[in-house]
Structures are given as structure tokens and as C-alpha cells.
mmCIF file of C-alpha atoms in Angstrom:
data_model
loop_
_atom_site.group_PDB
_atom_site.id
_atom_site.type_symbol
_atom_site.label_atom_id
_atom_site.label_comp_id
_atom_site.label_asym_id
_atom_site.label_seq_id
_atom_site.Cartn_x
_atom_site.Cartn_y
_atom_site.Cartn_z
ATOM 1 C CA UNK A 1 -53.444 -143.323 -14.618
ATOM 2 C CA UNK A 2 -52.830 -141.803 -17.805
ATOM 3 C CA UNK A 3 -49.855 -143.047 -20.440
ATOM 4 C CA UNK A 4 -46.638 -141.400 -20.134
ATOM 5 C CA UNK A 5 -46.232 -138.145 -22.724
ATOM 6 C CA UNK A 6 -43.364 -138.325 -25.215
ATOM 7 C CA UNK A 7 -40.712 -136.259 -23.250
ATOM 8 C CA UNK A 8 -41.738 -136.701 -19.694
ATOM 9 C CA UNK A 9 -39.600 -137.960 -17.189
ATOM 10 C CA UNK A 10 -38.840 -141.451 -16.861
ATOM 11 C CA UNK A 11 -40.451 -144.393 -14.939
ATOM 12 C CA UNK A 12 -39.079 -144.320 -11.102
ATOM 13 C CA UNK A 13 -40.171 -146.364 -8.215
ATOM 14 C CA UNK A 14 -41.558 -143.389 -5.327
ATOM 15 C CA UNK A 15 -40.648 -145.716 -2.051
ATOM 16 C CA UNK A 16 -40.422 -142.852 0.336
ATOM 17 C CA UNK A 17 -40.623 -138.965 1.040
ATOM 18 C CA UNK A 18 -37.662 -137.966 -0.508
ATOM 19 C CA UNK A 19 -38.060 -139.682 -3.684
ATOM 20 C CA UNK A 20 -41.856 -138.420 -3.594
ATOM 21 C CA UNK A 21 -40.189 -134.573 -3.436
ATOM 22 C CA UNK A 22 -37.876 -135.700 -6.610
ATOM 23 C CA UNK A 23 -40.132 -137.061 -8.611
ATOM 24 C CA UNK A 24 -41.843 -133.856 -7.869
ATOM 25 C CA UNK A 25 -38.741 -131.369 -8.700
ATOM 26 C CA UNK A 26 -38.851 -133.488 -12.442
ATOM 27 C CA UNK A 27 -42.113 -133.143 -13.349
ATOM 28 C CA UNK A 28 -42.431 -129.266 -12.415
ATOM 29 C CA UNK A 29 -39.038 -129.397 -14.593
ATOM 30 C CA UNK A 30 -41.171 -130.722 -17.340
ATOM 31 C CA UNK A 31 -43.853 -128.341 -16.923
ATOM 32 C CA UNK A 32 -41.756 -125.484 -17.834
ATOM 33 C CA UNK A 33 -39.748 -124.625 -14.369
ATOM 34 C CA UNK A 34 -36.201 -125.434 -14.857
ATOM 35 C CA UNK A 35 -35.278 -123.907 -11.866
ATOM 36 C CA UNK A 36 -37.056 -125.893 -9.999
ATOM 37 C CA UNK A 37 -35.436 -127.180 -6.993
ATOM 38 C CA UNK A 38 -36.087 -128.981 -3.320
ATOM 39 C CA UNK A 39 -36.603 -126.418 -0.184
ATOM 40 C CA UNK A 40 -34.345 -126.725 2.865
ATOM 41 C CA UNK A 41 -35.507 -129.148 5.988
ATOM 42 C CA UNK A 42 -36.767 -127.480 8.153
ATOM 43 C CA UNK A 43 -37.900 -124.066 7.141
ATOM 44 C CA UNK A 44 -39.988 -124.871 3.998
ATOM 45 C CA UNK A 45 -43.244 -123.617 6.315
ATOM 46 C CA UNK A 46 -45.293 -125.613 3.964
ATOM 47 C CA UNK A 47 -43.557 -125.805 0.630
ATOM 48 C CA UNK A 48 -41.267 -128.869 -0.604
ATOM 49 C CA UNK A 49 -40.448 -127.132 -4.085
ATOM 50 C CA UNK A 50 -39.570 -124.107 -5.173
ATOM 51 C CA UNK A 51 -38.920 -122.607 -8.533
ATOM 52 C CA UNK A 52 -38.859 -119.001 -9.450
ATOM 53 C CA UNK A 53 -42.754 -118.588 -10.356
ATOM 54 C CA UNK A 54 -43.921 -122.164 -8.802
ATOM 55 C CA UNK A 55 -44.296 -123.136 -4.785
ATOM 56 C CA UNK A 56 -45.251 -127.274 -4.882
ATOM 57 C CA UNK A 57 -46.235 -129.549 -1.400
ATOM 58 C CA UNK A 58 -45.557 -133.235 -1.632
ATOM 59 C CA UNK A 59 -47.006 -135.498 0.173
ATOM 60 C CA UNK A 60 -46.269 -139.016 0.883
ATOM 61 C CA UNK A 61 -48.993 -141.142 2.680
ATOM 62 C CA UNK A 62 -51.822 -143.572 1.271
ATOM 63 C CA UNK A 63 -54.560 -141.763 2.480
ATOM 64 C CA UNK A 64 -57.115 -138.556 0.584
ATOM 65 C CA UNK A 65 -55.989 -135.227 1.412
ATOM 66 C CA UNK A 66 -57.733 -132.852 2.808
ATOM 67 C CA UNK A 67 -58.529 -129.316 2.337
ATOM 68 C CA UNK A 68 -55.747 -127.952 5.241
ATOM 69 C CA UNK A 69 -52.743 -129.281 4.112
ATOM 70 C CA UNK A 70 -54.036 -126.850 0.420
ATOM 71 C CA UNK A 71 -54.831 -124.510 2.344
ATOM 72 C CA UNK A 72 -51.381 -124.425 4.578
ATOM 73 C CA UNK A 73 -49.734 -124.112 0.503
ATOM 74 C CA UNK A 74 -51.620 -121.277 0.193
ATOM 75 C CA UNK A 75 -50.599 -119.295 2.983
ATOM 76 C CA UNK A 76 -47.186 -120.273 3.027
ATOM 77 C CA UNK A 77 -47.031 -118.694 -0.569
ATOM 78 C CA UNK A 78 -48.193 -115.426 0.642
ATOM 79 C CA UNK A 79 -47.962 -112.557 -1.113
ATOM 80 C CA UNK A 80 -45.578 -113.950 -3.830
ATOM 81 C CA UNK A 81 -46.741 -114.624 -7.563
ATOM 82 C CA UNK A 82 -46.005 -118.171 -8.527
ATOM 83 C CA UNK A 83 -48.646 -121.079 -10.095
ATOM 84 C CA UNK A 84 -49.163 -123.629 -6.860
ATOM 85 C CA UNK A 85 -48.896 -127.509 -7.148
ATOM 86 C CA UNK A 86 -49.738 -129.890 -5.117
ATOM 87 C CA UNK A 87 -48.440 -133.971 -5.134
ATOM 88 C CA UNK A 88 -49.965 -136.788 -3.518
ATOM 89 C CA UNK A 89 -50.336 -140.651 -4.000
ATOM 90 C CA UNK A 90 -53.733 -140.592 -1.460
ATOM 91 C CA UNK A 91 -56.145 -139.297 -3.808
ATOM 92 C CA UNK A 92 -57.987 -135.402 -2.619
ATOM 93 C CA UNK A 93 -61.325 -135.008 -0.502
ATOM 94 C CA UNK A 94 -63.878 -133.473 -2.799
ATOM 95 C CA UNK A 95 -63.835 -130.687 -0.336
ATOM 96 C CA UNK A 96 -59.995 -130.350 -1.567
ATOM 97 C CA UNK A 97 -60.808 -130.550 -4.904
ATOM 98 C CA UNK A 98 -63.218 -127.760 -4.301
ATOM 99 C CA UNK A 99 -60.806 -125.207 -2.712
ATOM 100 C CA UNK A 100 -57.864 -125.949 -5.494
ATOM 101 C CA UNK A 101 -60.284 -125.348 -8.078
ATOM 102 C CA UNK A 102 -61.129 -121.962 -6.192
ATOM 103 C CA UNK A 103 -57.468 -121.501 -5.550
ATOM 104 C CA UNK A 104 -56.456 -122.670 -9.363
ATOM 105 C CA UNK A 105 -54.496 -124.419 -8.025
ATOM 106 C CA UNK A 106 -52.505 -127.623 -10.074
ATOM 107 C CA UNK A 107 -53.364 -130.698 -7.890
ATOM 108 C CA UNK A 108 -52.046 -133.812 -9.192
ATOM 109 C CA UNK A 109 -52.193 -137.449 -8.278
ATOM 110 C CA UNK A 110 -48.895 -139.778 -8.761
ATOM 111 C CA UNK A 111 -48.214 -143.397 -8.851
ATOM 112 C CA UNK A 112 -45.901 -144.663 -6.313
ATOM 113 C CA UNK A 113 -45.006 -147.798 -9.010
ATOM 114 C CA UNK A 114 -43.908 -145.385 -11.734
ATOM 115 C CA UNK A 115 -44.105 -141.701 -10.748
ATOM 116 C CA UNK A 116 -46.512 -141.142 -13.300
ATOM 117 C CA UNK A 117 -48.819 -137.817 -12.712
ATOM 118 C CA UNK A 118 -52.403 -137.584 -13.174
ATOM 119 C CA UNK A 119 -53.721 -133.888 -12.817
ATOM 120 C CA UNK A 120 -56.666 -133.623 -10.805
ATOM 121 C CA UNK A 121 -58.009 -130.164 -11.288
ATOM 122 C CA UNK A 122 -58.646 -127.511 -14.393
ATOM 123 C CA UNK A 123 -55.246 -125.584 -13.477
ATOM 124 C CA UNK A 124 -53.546 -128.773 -13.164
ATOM 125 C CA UNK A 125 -54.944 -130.149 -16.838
ATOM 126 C CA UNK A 126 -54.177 -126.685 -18.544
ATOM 127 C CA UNK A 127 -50.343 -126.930 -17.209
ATOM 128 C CA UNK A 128 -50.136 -130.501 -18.200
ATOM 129 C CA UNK A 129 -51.864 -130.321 -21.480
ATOM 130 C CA UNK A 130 -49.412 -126.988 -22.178
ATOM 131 C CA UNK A 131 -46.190 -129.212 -21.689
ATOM 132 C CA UNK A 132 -47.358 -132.155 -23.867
ATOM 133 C CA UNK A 133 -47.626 -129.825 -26.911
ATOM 134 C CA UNK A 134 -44.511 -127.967 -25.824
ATOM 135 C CA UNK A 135 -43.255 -131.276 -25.990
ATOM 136 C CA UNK A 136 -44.610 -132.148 -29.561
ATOM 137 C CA UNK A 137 -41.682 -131.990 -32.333
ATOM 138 C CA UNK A 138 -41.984 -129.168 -34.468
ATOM 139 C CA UNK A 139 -44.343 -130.002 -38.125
ATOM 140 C CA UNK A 140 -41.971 -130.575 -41.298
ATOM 141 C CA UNK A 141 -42.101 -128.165 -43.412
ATOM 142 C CA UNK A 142 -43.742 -129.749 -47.169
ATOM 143 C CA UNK A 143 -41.539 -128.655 -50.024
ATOM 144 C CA UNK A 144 -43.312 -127.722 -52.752
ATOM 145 C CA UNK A 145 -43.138 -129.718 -55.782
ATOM 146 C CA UNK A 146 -41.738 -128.435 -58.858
ATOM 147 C CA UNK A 147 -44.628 -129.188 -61.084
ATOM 148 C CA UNK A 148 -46.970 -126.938 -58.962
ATOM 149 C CA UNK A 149 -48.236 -123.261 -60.801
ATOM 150 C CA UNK A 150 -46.373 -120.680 -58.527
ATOM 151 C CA UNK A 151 -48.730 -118.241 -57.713
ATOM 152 C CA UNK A 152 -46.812 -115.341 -59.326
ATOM 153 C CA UNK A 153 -45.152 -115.878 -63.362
ATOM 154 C CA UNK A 154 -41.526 -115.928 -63.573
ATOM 155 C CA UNK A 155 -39.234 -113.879 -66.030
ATOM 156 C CA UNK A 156 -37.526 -115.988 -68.734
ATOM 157 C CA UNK A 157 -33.965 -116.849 -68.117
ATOM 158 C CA UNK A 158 -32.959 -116.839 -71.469
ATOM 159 C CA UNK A 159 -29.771 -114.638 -72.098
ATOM 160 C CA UNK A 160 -31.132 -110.659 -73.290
ATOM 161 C CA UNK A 161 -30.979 -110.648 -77.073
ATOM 162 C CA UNK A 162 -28.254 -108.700 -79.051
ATOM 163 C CA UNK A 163 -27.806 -104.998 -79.782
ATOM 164 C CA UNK A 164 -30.370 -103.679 -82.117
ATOM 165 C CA UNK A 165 -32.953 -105.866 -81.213
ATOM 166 C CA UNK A 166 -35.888 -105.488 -78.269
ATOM 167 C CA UNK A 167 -36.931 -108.722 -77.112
ATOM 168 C CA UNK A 168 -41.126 -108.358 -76.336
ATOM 169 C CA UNK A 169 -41.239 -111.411 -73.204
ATOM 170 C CA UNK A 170 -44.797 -112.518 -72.345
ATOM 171 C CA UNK A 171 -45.132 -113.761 -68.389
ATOM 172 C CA UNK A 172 -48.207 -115.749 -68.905
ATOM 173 C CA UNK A 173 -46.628 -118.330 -71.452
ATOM 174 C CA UNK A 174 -43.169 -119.120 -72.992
ATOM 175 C CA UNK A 175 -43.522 -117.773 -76.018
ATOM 176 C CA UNK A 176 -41.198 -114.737 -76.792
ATOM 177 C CA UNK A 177 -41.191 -112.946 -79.986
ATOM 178 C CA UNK A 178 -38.019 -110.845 -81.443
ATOM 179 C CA UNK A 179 -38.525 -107.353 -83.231
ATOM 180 C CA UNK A 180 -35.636 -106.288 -85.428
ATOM 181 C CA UNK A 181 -34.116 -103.044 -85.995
ATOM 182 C CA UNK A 182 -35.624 -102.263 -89.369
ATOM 183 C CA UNK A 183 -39.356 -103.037 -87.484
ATOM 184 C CA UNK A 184 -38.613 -100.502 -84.652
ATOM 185 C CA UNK A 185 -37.632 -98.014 -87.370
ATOM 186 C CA UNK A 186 -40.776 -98.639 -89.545
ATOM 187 C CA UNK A 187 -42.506 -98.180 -86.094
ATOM 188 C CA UNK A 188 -41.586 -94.835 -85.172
ATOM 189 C CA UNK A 189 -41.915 -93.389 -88.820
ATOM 190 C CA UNK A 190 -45.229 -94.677 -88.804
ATOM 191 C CA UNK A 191 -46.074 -92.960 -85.495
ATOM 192 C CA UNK A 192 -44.438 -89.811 -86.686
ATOM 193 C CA UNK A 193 -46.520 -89.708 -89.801
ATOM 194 C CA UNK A 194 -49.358 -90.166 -87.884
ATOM 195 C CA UNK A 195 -48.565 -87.124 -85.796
ATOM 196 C CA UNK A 196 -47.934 -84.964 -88.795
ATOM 197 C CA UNK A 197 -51.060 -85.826 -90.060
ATOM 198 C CA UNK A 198 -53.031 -84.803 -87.139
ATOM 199 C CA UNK A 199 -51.040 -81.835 -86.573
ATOM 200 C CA UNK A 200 -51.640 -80.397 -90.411
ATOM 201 C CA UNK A 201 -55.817 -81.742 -90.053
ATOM 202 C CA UNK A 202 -55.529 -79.064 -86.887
ATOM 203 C CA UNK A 203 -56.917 -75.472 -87.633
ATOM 204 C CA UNK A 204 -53.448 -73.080 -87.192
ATOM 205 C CA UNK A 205 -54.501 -69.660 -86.041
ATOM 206 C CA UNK A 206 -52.440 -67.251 -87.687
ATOM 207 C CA UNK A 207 -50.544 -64.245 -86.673
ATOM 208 C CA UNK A 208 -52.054 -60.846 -86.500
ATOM 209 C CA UNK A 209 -51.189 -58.363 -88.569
ATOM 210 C CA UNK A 210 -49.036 -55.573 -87.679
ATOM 211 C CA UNK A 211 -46.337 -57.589 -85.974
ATOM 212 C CA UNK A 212 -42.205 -56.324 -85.663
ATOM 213 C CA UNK A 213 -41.256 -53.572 -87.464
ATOM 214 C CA UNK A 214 -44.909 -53.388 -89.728
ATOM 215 C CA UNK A 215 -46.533 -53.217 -86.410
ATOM 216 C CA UNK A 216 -44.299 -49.957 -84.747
ATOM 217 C CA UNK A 217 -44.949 -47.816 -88.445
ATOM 218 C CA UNK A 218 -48.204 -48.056 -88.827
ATOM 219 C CA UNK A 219 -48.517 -47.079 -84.660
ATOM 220 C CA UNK A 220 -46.045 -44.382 -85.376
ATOM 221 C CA UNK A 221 -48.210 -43.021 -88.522
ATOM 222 C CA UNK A 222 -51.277 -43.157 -86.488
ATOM 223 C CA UNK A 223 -50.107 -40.779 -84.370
ATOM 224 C CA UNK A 224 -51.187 -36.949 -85.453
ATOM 225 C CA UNK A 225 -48.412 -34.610 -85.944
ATOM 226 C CA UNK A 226 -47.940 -31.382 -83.584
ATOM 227 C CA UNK A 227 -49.305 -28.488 -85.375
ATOM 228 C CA UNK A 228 -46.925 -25.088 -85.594
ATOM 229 C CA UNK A 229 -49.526 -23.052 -83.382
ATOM 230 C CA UNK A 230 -49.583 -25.892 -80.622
ATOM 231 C CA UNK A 231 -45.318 -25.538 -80.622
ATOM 232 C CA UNK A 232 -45.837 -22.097 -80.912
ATOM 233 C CA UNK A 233 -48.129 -22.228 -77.726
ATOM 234 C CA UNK A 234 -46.272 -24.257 -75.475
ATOM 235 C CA UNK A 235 -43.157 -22.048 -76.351
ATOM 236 C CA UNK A 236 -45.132 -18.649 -75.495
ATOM 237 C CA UNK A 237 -46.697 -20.283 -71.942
ATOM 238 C CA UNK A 238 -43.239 -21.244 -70.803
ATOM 239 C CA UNK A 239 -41.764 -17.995 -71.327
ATOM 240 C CA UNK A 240 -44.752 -16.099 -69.722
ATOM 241 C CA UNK A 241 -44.398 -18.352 -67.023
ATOM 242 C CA UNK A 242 -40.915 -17.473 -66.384
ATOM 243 C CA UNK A 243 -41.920 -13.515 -67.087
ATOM 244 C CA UNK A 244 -44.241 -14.308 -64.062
ATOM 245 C CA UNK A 245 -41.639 -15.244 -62.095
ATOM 246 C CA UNK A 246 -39.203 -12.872 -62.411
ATOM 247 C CA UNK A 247 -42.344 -10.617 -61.868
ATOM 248 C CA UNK A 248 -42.720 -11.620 -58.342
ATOM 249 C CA UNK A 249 -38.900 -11.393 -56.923
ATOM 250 C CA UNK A 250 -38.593 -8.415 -55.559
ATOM 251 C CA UNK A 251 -35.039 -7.862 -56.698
ATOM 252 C CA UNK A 252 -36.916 -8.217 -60.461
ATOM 253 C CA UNK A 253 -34.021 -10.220 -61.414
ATOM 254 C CA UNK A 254 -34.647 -13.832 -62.813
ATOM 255 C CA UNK A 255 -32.246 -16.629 -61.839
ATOM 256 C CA UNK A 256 -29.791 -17.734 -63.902
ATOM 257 C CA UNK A 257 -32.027 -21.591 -64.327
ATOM 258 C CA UNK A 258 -34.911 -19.865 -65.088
ATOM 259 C CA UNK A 259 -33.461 -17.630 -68.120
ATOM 260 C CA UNK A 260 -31.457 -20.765 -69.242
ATOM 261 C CA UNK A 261 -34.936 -22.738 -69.413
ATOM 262 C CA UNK A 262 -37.393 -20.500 -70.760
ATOM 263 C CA UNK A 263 -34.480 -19.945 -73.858
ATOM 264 C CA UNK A 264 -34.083 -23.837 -74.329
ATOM 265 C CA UNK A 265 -37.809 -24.247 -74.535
ATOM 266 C CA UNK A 266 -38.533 -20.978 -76.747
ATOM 267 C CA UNK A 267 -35.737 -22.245 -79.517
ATOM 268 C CA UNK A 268 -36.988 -25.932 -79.311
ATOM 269 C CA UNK A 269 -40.509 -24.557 -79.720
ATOM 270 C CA UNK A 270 -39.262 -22.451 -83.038
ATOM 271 C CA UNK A 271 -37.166 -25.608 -84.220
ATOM 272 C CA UNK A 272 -40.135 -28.035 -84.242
ATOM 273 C CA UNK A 273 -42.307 -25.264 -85.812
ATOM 274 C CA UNK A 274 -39.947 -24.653 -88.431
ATOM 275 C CA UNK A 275 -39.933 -28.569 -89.102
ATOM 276 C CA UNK A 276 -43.724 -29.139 -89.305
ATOM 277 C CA UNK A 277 -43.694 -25.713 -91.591
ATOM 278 C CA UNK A 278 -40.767 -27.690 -94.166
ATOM 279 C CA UNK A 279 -42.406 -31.611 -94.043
ATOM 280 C CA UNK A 280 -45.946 -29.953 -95.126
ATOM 281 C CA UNK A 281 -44.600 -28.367 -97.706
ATOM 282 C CA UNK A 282 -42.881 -31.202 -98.871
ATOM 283 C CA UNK A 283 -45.782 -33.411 -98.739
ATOM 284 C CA UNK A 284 -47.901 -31.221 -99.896
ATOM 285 C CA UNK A 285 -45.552 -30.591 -103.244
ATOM 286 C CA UNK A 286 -45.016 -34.633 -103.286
ATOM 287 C CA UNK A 287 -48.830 -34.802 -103.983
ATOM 288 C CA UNK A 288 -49.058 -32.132 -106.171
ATOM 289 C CA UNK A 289 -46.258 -33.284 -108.325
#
């Protein structure tokens, strides 16, 4: 037999049956079943202890088991999920060591002196070894030490420095250094001559010629002026176009639009004649003078 985990259940005397099936009801406790309980007389068909996912036999005789009274756990469990144990003081058959292991089912061995359980088979070591470290207190956590580099540099926690000044704080040391007022000044005038220097070493493109009002006279004296013949010529097609078409009424009497328009166009055509006619002369007197 095996020594007695830290948390198990304590040493008992198993004298009979019925303290065989409670030693039984605390161990599967132990193991994790806390529902665990003892099965009516009578109508167990095969199964001392029950617990929601666990079906045990217990048996209570100084002989090896067999393979039968496994095999009568087995079917007794029928269709139902649940992990099956088995508990006897007799020792197992290697035949009944053969069929738990092909059953996986937990097969353990107890002590009648102190009701101490030794498992017997690979399900029954995994469910035994799985409540001794359930059973293991929990690892104290190491505080670190206060003279250990933290992995990441802290801020200072010096108070921030007055108005006016900009404190410059390193991370990798202690070191801090102040900048005054009159230094950030001398700073940015620096900077800004710098940028007026580049800025007048820069090629400006200047503007073109002809810009605003200079621009719109010399584009306006560009332009030719209308000659007295061209007025002349628009005036006389307009008012043979509206000869034509009177011409082709039958009535042979124009419209009143039609009179009204040819006359607007004929006087505009003699006005802007007459103007050409009185600016040449002027020029050309200008020139001669």
C-alpha cells in the first residue's frame, strides 16, 4: 500500500460490508464526485455507489476477484455515461485486470486496517494521480523585489516644472534637464531664420506679364477695329434680307417686327460707321500733329 495523500480521507478500520461501501462513498468523494452516495438494498442490480457521472461495486471478501463480478458493473451501467470503479480488499485475477483495462475501468485495492486505496489499473492511476494534484495547495506567488530592473522605464514622479519652462525627462536614466523661456525663444528664431534662408536661396518664378488691368488693354488693343464698309455691309444684308421677306408674303406687307428690326440694325450700322469715320480722323490728325 501506498502512503496516504495530503487531503484524503482519514484512517478507518473496514470490519464489514457496510463500512467497505463507506469507505468507498469517501474516496469517490475525494476523487472529484461529491455527490456521491450509497444505492438502495436491494435494487442496486450490481452497483453499491452512485454519483452523477460515477457507478462503483464494493466488495467485501478476502479472496481475488474475478472477471464476472467487472463484468456484472458493466452491464448494470448500461447505456449511461459515468467513469466505473471498482473496490475490493481480495486482490483482481489477471484475467480481471485484463477486462478493466479494456473496460478503463478504475479498479482499486483497499486495506481493511486503514481504508487506504491502491489503484490497480491505468484508469484507476490517472483518477488517483488527478485528485492528488487537485489536492496540492496552490504555488505562492514570489513578489518581486524592489531592486529588480522592471522590464519597462518608469516616468519621473517629480512635480511638472513651472509655467514658462518645458521640462526635457529622459526614461533610460534620472537625469532631467530644464530649458528656460528665453532658450525656447532663441530656439524658434533660430528655426525661423533658417526657414527664411532657404526660402530666399529658392528660385521665385515670377509673374507673367500682362496681368489685371495691363493684361485686358493690351487684349482689347489687339483686337482689329470694324472697318466702315464691313458696318456698312452687315447693315445692307439685313435690310435685303428683310426686303426678301416682305417679297415673299403674298399680302406684300412686312410685319410690324420685321420693319422695327431691319431699322434698328440699318441706324446701328450708320452709327458705328460714323464712329470708325471720326476716331481715324482723330488718330490720324494726333500723328500728324
Amino acid at each position: 500500500m501506498q502512503a496516504r495523500p495530503k487531503g484524503a480521507p482519514p484512517s478507518r478500520e473496514v470490519a464489514d460490508w457496510e463500512a467497505a461501501e463507506a469507505n468507498a462513498v469517501a474516496w469517490m468523494k475525494w476523487f472529484g464526485h461529491a455527490d456521491a452516495r450509497l444505492t438502495p438494498r436491494g435494487a442496486d442490480g450490481g452497483i453499491d455507489v452512485m454519483a452523477m457521472a460515477a457507478f462503483a461495486q464494493v466488495k467485501w471478501y478476502g479472496k481475488a476477484v474475478g472477471p464476472q463480478p467487472l463484468r456484472q458493473l458493466f452491464g448494470a451501467r448500461a447505456n449511461r455515461p459515468g467513469t466505473l470503479y471498482f473496490f475490493t480488499n481480495g486482490g483482481y485475477s489477471p484475467k480481471a485486470l485484463e477486462y478493466a483495462e479494456s473496460v478503463g475501468m478504475a479498479a482499486f485495492l483497499y486495506s481493511p486496517a486503514t481504508g487506504l486505496v491502491t489503484p490497480v489499473s491505468s484508469t484507476a492511476r490517472s483518477v488517483f494521480d488527478g485528485a492528488v494534484e487537485r489536492a496540492k495547495p496552490p504555488r505562492p506567488r514570489t513578489p518581486r523585489s524592489d531592486n529588480a530592473t522592471p522590464s519597462t522605464p518608469r516616468r519621473s514622479s517629480q512635480p511638472d516644472p513651472p509655467w514658462g519652462q518645458t521640462r526635457v525627462e529622459h526614461l533610460e536614466s534620472d537625469a532631467t534637464s530644464t530649458l528656460s523661456a528665453s532658450d525656447v525663444g532663441n530656439m524658434l528664431r533660430s528655426l525661423r531664420g533658417k526657414r527664411d534662408a532657404r526660402l530666399a536661396a529658392e528660385p521665385v518664378e515670377s509673374t507673367p506679364a500682362g496681368t489685371g488691368r495691363a493684361f485686358r488693354q493690351s487684349i482689347t488693343e489687339s483686337q482689329p477695329d470694324p472697318s466702315p464698309s464691313g458696318c456698312l455691309a452687315v447693315a445692307g444684308f439685313l435690310g435685303a434680307a428683310s426686303v426678301a421677306c416682305c417679297y415673299g408674303r403674298v399680302d406684300r406687307t412686312p410685319p410690324t417686327w420685321l420693319v422695327v428690326f431691319g431699322a434698328v440694325a440699318l441706324l446701328v450700322g450708320i452709327s458705328a460707321t460714323i464712329a470708325i469715320v471720326r476716331r481715324r480722323k482723330s488718330e490720324n490728325q494726333a500723328q500728324g500733329g
